mmCIF file of C-alpha atoms in Angstrom:
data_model
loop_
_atom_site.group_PDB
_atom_site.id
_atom_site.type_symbol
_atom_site.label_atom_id
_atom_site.label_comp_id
_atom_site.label_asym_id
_atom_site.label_seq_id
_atom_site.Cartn_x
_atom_site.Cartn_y
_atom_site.Cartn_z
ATOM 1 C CA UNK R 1 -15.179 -7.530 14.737
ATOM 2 C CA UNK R 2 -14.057 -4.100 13.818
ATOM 3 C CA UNK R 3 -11.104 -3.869 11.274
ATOM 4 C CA UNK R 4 -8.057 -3.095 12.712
ATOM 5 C CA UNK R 5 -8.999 -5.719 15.609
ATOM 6 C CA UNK R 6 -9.048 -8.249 12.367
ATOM 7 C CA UNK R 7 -5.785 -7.171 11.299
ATOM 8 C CA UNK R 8 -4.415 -7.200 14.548
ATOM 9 C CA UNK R 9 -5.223 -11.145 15.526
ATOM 10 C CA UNK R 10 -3.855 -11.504 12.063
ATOM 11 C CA UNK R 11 -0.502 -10.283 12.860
ATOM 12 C CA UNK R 12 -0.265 -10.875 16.122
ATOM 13 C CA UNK R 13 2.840 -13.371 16.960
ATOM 14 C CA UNK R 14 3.971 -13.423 13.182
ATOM 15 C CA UNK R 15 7.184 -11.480 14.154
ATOM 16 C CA UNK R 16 7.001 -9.249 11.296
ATOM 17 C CA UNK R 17 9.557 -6.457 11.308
ATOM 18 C CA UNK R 18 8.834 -3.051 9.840
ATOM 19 C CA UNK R 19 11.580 -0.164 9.181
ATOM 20 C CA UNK R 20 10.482 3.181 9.976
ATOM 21 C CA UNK R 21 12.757 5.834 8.154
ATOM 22 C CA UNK R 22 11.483 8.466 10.257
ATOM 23 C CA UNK R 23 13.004 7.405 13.478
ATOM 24 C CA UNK R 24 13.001 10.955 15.171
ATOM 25 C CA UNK R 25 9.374 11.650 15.011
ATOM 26 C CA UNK R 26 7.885 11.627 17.959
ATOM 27 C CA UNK R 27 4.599 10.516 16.533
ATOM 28 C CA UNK R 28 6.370 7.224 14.698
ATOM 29 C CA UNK R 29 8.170 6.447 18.487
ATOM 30 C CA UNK R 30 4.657 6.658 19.975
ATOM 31 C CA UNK R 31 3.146 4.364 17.567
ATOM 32 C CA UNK R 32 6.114 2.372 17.100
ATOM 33 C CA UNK R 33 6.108 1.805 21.373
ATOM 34 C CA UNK R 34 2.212 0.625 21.331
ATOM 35 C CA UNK R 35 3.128 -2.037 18.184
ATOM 36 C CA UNK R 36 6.145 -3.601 19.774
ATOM 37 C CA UNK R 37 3.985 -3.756 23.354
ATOM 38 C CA UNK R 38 0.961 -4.941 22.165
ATOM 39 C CA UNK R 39 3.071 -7.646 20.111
ATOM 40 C CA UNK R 40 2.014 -6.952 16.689
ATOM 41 C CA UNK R 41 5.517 -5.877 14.883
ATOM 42 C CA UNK R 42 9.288 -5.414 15.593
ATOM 43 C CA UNK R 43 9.911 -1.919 14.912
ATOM 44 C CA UNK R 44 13.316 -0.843 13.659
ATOM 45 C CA UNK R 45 13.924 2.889 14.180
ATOM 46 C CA UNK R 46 16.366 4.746 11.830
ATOM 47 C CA UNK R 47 17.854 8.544 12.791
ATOM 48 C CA UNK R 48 20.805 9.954 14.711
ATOM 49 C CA UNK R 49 20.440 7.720 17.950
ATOM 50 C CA UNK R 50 21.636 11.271 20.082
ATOM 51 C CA UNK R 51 18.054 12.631 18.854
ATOM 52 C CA UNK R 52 16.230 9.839 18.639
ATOM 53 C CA UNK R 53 17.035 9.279 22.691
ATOM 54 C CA UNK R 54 16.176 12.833 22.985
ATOM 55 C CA UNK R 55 12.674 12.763 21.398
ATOM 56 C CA UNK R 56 11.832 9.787 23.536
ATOM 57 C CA UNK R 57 13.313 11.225 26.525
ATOM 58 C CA UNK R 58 11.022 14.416 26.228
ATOM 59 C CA UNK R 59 8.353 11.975 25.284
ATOM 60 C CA UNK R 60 8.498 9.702 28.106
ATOM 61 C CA UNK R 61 9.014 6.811 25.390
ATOM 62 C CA UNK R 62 10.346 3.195 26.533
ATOM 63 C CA UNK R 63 12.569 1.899 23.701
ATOM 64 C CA UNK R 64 13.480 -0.858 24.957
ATOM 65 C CA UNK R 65 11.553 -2.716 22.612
ATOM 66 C CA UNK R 66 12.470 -1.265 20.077
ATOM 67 C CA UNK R 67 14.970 -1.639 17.822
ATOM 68 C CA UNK R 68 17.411 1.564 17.049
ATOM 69 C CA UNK R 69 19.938 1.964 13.709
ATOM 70 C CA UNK R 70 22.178 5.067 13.201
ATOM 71 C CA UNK R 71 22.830 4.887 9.457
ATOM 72 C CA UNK R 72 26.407 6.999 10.641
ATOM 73 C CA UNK R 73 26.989 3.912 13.221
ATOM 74 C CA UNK R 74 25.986 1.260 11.196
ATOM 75 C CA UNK R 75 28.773 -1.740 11.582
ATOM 76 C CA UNK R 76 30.764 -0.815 8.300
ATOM 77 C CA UNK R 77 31.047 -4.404 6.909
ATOM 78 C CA UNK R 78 27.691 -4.490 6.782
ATOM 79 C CA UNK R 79 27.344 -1.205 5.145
ATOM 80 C CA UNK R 80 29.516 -2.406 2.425
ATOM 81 C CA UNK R 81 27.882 -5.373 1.813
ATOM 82 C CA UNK R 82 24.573 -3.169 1.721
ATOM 83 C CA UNK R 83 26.399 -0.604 -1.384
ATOM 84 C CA UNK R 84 27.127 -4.011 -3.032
ATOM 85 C CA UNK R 85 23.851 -5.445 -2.756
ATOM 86 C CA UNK R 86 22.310 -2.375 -3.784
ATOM 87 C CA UNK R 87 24.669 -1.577 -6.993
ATOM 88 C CA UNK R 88 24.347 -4.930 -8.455
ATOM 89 C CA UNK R 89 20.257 -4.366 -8.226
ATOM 90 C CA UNK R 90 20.693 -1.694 -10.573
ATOM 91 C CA UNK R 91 22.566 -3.848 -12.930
ATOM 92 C CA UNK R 92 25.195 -0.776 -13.772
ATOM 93 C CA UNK R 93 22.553 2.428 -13.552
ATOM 94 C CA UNK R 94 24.107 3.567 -9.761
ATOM 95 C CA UNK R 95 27.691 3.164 -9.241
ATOM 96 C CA UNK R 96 29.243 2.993 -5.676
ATOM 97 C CA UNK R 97 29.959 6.260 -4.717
ATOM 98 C CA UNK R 98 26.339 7.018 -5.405
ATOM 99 C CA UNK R 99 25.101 4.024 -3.313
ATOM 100 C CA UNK R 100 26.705 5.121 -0.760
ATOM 101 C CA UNK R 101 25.159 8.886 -0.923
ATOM 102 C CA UNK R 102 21.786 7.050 -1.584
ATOM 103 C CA UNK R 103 22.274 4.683 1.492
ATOM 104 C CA UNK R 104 22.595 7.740 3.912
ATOM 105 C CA UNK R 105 19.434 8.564 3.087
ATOM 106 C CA UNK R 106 16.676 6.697 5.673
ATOM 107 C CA UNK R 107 14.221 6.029 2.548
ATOM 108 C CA UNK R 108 16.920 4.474 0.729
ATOM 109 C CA UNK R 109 18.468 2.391 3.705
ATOM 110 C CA UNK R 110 15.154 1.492 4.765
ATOM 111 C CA UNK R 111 13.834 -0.125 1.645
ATOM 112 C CA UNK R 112 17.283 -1.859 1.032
ATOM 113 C CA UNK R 113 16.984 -3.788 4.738
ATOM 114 C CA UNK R 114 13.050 -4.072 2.971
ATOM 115 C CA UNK R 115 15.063 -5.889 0.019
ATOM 116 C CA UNK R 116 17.775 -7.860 2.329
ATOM 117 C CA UNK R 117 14.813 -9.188 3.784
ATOM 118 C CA UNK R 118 16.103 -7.419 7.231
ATOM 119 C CA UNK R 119 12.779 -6.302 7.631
ATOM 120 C CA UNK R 120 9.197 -7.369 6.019
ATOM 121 C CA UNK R 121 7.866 -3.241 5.283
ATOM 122 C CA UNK R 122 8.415 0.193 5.539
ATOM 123 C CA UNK R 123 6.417 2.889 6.365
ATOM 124 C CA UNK R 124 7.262 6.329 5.795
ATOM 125 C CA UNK R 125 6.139 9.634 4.995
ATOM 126 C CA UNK R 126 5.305 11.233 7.977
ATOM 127 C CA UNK R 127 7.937 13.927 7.630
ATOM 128 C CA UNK R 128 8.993 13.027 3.592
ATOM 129 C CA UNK R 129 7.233 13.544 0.381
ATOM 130 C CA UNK R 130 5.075 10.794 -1.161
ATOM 131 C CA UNK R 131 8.063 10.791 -4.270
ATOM 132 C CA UNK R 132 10.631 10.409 -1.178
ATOM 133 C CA UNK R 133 9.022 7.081 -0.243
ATOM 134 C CA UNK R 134 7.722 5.941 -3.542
ATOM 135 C CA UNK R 135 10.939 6.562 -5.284
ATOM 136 C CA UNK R 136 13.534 4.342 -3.845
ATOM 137 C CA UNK R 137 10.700 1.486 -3.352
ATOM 138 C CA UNK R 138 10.270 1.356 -6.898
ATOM 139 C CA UNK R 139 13.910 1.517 -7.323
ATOM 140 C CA UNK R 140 14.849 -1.139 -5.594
ATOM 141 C CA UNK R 141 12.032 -3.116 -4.442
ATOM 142 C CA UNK R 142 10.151 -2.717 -7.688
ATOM 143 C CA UNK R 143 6.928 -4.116 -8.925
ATOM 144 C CA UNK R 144 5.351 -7.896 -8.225
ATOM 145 C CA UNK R 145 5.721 -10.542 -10.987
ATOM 146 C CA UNK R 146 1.939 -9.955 -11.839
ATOM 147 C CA UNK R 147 1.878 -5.508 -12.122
ATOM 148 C CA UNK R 148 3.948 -3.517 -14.372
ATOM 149 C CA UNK R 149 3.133 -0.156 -12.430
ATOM 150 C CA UNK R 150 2.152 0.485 -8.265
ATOM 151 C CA UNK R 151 -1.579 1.787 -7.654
ATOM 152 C CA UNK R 152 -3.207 3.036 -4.602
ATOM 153 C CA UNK R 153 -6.371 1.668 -3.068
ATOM 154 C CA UNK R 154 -8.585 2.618 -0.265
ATOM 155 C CA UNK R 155 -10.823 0.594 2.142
ATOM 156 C CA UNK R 156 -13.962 2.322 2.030
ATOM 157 C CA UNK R 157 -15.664 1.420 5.777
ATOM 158 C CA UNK R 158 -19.204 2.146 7.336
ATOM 159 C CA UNK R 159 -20.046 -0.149 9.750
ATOM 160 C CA UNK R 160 -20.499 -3.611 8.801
ATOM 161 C CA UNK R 161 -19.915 -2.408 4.786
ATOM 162 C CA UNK R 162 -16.604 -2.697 3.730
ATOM 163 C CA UNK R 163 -15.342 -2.083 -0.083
ATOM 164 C CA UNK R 164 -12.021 -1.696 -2.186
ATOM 165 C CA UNK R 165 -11.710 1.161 -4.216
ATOM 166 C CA UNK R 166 -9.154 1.662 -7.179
ATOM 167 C CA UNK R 167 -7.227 3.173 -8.800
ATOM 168 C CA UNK R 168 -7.661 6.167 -6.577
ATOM 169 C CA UNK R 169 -4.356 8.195 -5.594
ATOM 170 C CA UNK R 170 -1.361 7.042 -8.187
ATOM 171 C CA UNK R 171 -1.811 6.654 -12.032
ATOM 172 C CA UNK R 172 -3.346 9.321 -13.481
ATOM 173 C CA UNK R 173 -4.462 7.514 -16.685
ATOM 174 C CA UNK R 174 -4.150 3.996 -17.374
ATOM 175 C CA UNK R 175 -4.450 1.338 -20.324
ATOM 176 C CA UNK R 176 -6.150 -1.536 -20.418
ATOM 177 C CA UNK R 177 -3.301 -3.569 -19.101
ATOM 178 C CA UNK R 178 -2.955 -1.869 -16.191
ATOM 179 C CA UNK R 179 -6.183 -1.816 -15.373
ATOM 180 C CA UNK R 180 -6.763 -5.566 -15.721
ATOM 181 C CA UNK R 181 -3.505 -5.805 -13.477
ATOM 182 C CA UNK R 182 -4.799 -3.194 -10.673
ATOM 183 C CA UNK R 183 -8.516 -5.347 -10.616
ATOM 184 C CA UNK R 184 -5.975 -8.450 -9.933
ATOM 185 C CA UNK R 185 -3.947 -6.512 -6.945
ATOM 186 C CA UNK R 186 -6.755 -4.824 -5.766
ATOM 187 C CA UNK R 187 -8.541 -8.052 -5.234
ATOM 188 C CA UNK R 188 -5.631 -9.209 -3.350
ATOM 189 C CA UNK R 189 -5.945 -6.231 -1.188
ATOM 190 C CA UNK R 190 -9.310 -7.332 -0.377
ATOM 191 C CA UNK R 191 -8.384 -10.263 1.070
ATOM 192 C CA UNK R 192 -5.923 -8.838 3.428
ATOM 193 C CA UNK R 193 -9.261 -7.077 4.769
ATOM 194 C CA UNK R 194 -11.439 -9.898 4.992
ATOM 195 C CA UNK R 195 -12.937 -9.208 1.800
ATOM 196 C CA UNK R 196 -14.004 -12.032 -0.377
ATOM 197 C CA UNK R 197 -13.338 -10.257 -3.447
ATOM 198 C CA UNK R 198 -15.656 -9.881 -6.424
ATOM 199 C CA UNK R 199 -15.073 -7.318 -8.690
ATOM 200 C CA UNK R 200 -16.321 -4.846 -10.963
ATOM 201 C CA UNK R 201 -14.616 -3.160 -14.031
ATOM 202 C CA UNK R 202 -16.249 0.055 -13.752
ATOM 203 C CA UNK R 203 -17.344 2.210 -16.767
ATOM 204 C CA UNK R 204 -20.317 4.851 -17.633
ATOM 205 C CA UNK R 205 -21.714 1.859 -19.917
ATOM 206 C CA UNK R 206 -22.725 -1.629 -18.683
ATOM 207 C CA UNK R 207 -22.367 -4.441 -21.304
ATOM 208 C CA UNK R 208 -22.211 -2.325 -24.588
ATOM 209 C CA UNK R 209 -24.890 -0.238 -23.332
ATOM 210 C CA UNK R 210 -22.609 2.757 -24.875
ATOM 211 C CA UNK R 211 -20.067 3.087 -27.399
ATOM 212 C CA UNK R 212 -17.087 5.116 -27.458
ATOM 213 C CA UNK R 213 -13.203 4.178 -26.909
ATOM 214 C CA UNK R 214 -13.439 4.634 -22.966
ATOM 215 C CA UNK R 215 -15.573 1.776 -23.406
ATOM 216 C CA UNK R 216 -13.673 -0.633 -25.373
ATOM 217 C CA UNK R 217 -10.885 0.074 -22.882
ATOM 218 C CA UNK R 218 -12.570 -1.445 -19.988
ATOM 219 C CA UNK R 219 -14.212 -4.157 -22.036
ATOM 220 C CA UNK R 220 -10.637 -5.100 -22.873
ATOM 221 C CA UNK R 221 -8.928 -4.956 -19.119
ATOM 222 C CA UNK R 222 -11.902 -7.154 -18.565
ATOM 223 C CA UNK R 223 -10.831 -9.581 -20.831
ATOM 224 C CA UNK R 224 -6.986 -9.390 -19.504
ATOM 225 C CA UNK R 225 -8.109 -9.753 -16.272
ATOM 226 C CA UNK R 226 -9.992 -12.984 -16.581
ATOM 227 C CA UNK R 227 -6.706 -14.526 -18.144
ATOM 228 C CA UNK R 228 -4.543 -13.413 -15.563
ATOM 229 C CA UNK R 229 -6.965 -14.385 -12.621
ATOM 230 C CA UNK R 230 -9.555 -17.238 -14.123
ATOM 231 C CA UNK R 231 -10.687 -17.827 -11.323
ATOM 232 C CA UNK R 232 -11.467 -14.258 -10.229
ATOM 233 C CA UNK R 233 -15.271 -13.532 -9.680
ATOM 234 C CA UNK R 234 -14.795 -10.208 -12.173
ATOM 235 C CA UNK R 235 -17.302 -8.727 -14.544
ATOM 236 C CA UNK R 236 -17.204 -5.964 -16.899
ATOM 237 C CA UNK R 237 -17.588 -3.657 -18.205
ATOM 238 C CA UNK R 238 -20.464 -2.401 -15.471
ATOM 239 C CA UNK R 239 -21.750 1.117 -14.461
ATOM 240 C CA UNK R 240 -21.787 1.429 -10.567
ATOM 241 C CA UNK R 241 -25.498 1.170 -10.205
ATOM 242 C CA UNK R 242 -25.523 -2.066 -11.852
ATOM 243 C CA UNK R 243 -22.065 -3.234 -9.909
ATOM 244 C CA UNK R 244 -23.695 -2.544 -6.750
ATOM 245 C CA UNK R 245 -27.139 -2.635 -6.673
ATOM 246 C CA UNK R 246 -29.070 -5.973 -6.945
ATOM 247 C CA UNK R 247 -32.115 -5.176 -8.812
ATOM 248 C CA UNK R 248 -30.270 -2.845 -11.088
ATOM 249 C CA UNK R 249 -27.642 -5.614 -11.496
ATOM 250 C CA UNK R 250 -30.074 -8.346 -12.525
ATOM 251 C CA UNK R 251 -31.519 -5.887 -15.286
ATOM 252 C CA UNK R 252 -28.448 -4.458 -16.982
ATOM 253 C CA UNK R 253 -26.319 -7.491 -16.418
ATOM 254 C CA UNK R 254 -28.442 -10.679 -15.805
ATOM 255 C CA UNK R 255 -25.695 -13.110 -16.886
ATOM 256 C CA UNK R 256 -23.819 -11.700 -14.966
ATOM 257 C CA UNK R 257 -22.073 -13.308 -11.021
ATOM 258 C CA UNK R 258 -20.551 -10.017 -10.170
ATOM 259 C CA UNK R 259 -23.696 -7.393 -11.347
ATOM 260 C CA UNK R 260 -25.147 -6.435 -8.195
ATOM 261 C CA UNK R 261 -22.617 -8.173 -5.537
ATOM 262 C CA UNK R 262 -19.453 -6.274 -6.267
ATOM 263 C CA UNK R 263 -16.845 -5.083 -3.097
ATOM 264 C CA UNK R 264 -13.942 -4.283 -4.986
ATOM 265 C CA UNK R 265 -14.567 -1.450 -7.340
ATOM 266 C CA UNK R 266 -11.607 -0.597 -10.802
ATOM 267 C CA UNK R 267 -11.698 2.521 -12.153
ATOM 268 C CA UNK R 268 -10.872 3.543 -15.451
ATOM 269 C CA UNK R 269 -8.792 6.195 -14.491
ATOM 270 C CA UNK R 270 -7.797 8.352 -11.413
ATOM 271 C CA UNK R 271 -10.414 11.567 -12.340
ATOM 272 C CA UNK R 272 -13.115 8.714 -11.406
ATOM 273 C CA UNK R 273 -11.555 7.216 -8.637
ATOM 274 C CA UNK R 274 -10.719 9.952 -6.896
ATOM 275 C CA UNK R 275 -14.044 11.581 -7.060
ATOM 276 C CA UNK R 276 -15.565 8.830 -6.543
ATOM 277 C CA UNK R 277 -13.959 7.743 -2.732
ATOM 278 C CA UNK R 278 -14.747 11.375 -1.788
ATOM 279 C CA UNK R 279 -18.055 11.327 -2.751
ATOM 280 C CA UNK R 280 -18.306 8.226 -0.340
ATOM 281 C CA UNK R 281 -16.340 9.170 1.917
ATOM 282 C CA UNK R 282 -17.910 12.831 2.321
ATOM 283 C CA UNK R 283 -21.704 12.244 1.483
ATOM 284 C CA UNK R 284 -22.057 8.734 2.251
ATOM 285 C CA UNK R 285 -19.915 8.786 5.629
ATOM 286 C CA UNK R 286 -17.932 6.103 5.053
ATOM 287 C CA UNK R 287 -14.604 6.108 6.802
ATOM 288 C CA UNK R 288 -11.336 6.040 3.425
ATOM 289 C CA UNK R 289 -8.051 4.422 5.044
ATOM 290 C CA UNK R 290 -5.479 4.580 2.470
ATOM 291 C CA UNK R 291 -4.115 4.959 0.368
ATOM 292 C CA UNK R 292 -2.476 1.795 -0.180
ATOM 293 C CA UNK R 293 0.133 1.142 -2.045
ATOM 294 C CA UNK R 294 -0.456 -2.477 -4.335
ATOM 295 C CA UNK R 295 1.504 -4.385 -7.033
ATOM 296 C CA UNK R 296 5.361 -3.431 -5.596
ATOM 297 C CA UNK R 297 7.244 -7.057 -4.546
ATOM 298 C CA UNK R 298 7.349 -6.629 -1.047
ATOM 299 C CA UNK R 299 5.271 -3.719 1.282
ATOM 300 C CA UNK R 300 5.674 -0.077 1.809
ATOM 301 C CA UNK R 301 3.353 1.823 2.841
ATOM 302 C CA UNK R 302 2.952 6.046 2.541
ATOM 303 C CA UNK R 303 1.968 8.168 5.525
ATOM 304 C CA UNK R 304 0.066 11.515 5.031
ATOM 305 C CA UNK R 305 2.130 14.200 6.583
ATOM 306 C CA UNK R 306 -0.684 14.843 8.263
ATOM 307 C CA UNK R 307 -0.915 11.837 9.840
ATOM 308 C CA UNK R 308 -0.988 11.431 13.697
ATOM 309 C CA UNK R 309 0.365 8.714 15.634
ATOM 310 C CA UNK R 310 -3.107 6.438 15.653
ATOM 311 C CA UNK R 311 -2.268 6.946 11.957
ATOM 312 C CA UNK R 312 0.900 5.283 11.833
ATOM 313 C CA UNK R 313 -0.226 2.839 14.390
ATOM 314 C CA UNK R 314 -2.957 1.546 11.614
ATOM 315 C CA UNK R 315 -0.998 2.034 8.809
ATOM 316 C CA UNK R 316 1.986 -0.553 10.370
ATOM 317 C CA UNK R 317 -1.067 -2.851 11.137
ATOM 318 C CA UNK R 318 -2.329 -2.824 7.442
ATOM 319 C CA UNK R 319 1.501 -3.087 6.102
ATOM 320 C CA UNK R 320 2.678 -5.725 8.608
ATOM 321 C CA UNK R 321 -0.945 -7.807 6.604
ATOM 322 C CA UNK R 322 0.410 -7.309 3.880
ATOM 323 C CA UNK R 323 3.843 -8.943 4.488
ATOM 324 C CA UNK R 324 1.898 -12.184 5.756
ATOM 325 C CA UNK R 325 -0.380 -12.254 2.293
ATOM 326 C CA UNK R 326 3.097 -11.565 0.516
#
C-alpha cells in the first residue's frame, strides 16, 4: 500500500484538528478543502476572514467544512485567557503587552491553540520563514520529555524501500547526547511510517575500525542511546556499507542485530546528513518527504515555500500521524 494511503487509513476518523497559520493561501484552502472532505483532519483556518472569503471565492473553494478564526474577531474573553495562558508559560520572560503583540501574529496564535490543546498540529510555512514557524513552537510548545533540541528527518522512498534519515535539515553539529536522543526520535518517526525501526549510529569507522574523536563521539551516543531506549534494536558505531548491506554487515559487524538490516539511519552531524539524502535522493531516485520536524511535545510541521498544495495536503497527513503516535 503506498504511503500516504497508510497514513491516511491511519488518520482517518481520529478527528484530529490541525491549525493552519496561513489561512489566505490559496494553496493551504485547496489542501485544507480535500482533508476536511476526504475525512482525514479538521482544518482551522487563521487570516482576515474578508480575504480569506475572497481567496476562496476566486478559487471556487467550499468552506463549509472548514473551520475559519480572525485573530482581530476572536471572542475577547477568550483572547485574554489565551495572553494569560501564554505569559505564565514563559514563567516571567514575556509580559502581557508583548503576548498580546505575539498573539496577533498567526504562528504565535496557532501554536498557542497547538498548546491549549484547541488543535492537535500546525503546519505552516508556506508563505513564512522556517525561523517564523520554528520559533514560537519552540517557545511555547517546546521539546518532548526525552530531546533537549528539535531535528529534522526525511523518509527516504523508492518503491517498496522505505528508510529514515537523520539529522538532515536542523542542527548543524551535534554532541553525543543529542545524537543518542535524535536515534531515539527518529526511531519513533519510523513507526509513524510503518517502519519497524532498527537503527544505525552512522560513522566513517565500524566497531573501532578507526580512531579519531569523531569516532568516540558516536561510540558514545551509542551507548546513551541504548540506556534511553533498551529495548531499541540500535548498533554502533557502523559505516553505511556495513549498516546496510548484509554481507558487508556480517563481516565488519558479525555480533552485531542491526549490521546489515538497518532503516533508520543517525548521522553524526548535518554536513553528512545532508549530503547524504541528496545523494539518494538525486542518484539513487528515491523520493525525500521532509523534512520533519522530531523531539518538540506536540506536532508542527514546516512547509517549503515552495510547496504546492499536494504538498500541504501530505504534509497535514504526516502531522495529523504524528498527533495519534503523540
Amino acid at each position: 500500500m503506498e504511503l500516504f494511503e497508510q497514513l491516511a487509513n491511519k488518520i482517518k476518523g481520529q478527528d484530529k484538528t490541525l491549525v493552519f497559520p496561513e489561512g489566505e493561501d490559496p494553496r493551504i484552502q485547496g489542501a485544507a478543502v480535500r482533508l476536511a472532505a476526504d475525512g482525514l483532519v479538521k482544518p482551522i483556518l487563521l487570516g482576515q476572514k474578508a480575504s480569506i472569503d475572497a481567496t476562496a471565492k476566486e478559487n471556487h473553494f467550499d468552506l463549509s467544512q472548514v473551520t475559519v478564526i480572525d485573530i482581530d474577531s476572536y471572542p475577547k474573553e477568550d483572547f485574554k485567557e489565551m495572553v494569560r495562558t501564554l505569559v505564565e508559560r514563559r514563567h516571567g520572560k514575556t509580559d502581557t503587552a508583548t503576548a498580546k503583540k505575539w498573539l496577533k501574529d498567526p504562528n504565535y496564535f496557532g501554536t498557542m491553540l497547538v498548546y491549549m490543546k484547541l488543535a492537535d498540529g500546525m503546519v505552516s510555512g508556506a508563505t513564512h520563514p522556517t525561523g517564523d514557524t520554528v520559533r514560537p513552537a519552540l517557545q511555547i510548545i517546546k521539546t518532548a520529555a526525552d530531546a533537549s533540541r528539535i531535528s529534522g528527518a526525511f523518509v527516504m522512498q523508492r518503491n517498496d524501500e522505505r528508510y529514515i534519515f537523520a539529522d538532515a535539515a536542523i542542527n548543524i553539529d551535534i554532541d553525543a547526547q543529542t545524537m543518542a536522543e535524535i536515534a531515539v526520535q527518529s526511531a519513533k518517526t519510523a513507526k509513524v511510517f510503518g517502519i519497524d525501526p532498527k537503527v544505525a549510529m552512522l560513522s566513517f569507522s565500524t566497531k573501532g575500525s578507526a580512531r579519531a574523536p569523531q569516532v568516540d563521539k558516536v561510540q558514545e551516543a551509542t551507548k546513551i542511546a541504548k540506556q534511553l531506549a533498551p529495548s531499541l534494536p540500535l548498533d554502533g558505531e557502523l559505516q553505511f556499507d556495513a549498516a546496510f548491506v548484509p554481507e558487508v554487515g556480517e563481516a565488519k559487524a558479525p555480533e552485531s542485530s542491526v549490521a546489515g538490516h538497518a532503516n533508520v539511519f543517525v548521522f553524526p552531524d548535518l554536513q553528512s546528513g545532508n549530503i547524504g539524502y541528496k545523494i539518494a535522493q538525486r542518484l539513487g531516485g528515491f523520493e525525500a518527504i521532509g523534512p520533519i520536524l522530531q523531539g518538540l511535545a506536540q506536532p508542527v510541521s514546516d512547509l517549503s515555500r515552495g510547496a504546492n498544495e499536494e504538498d500541504v495536503y501530505k504534509v497535514a497527513v504526516i502531522t495529523a500521524a504524528q498527533a495519534i503516535a503523540n
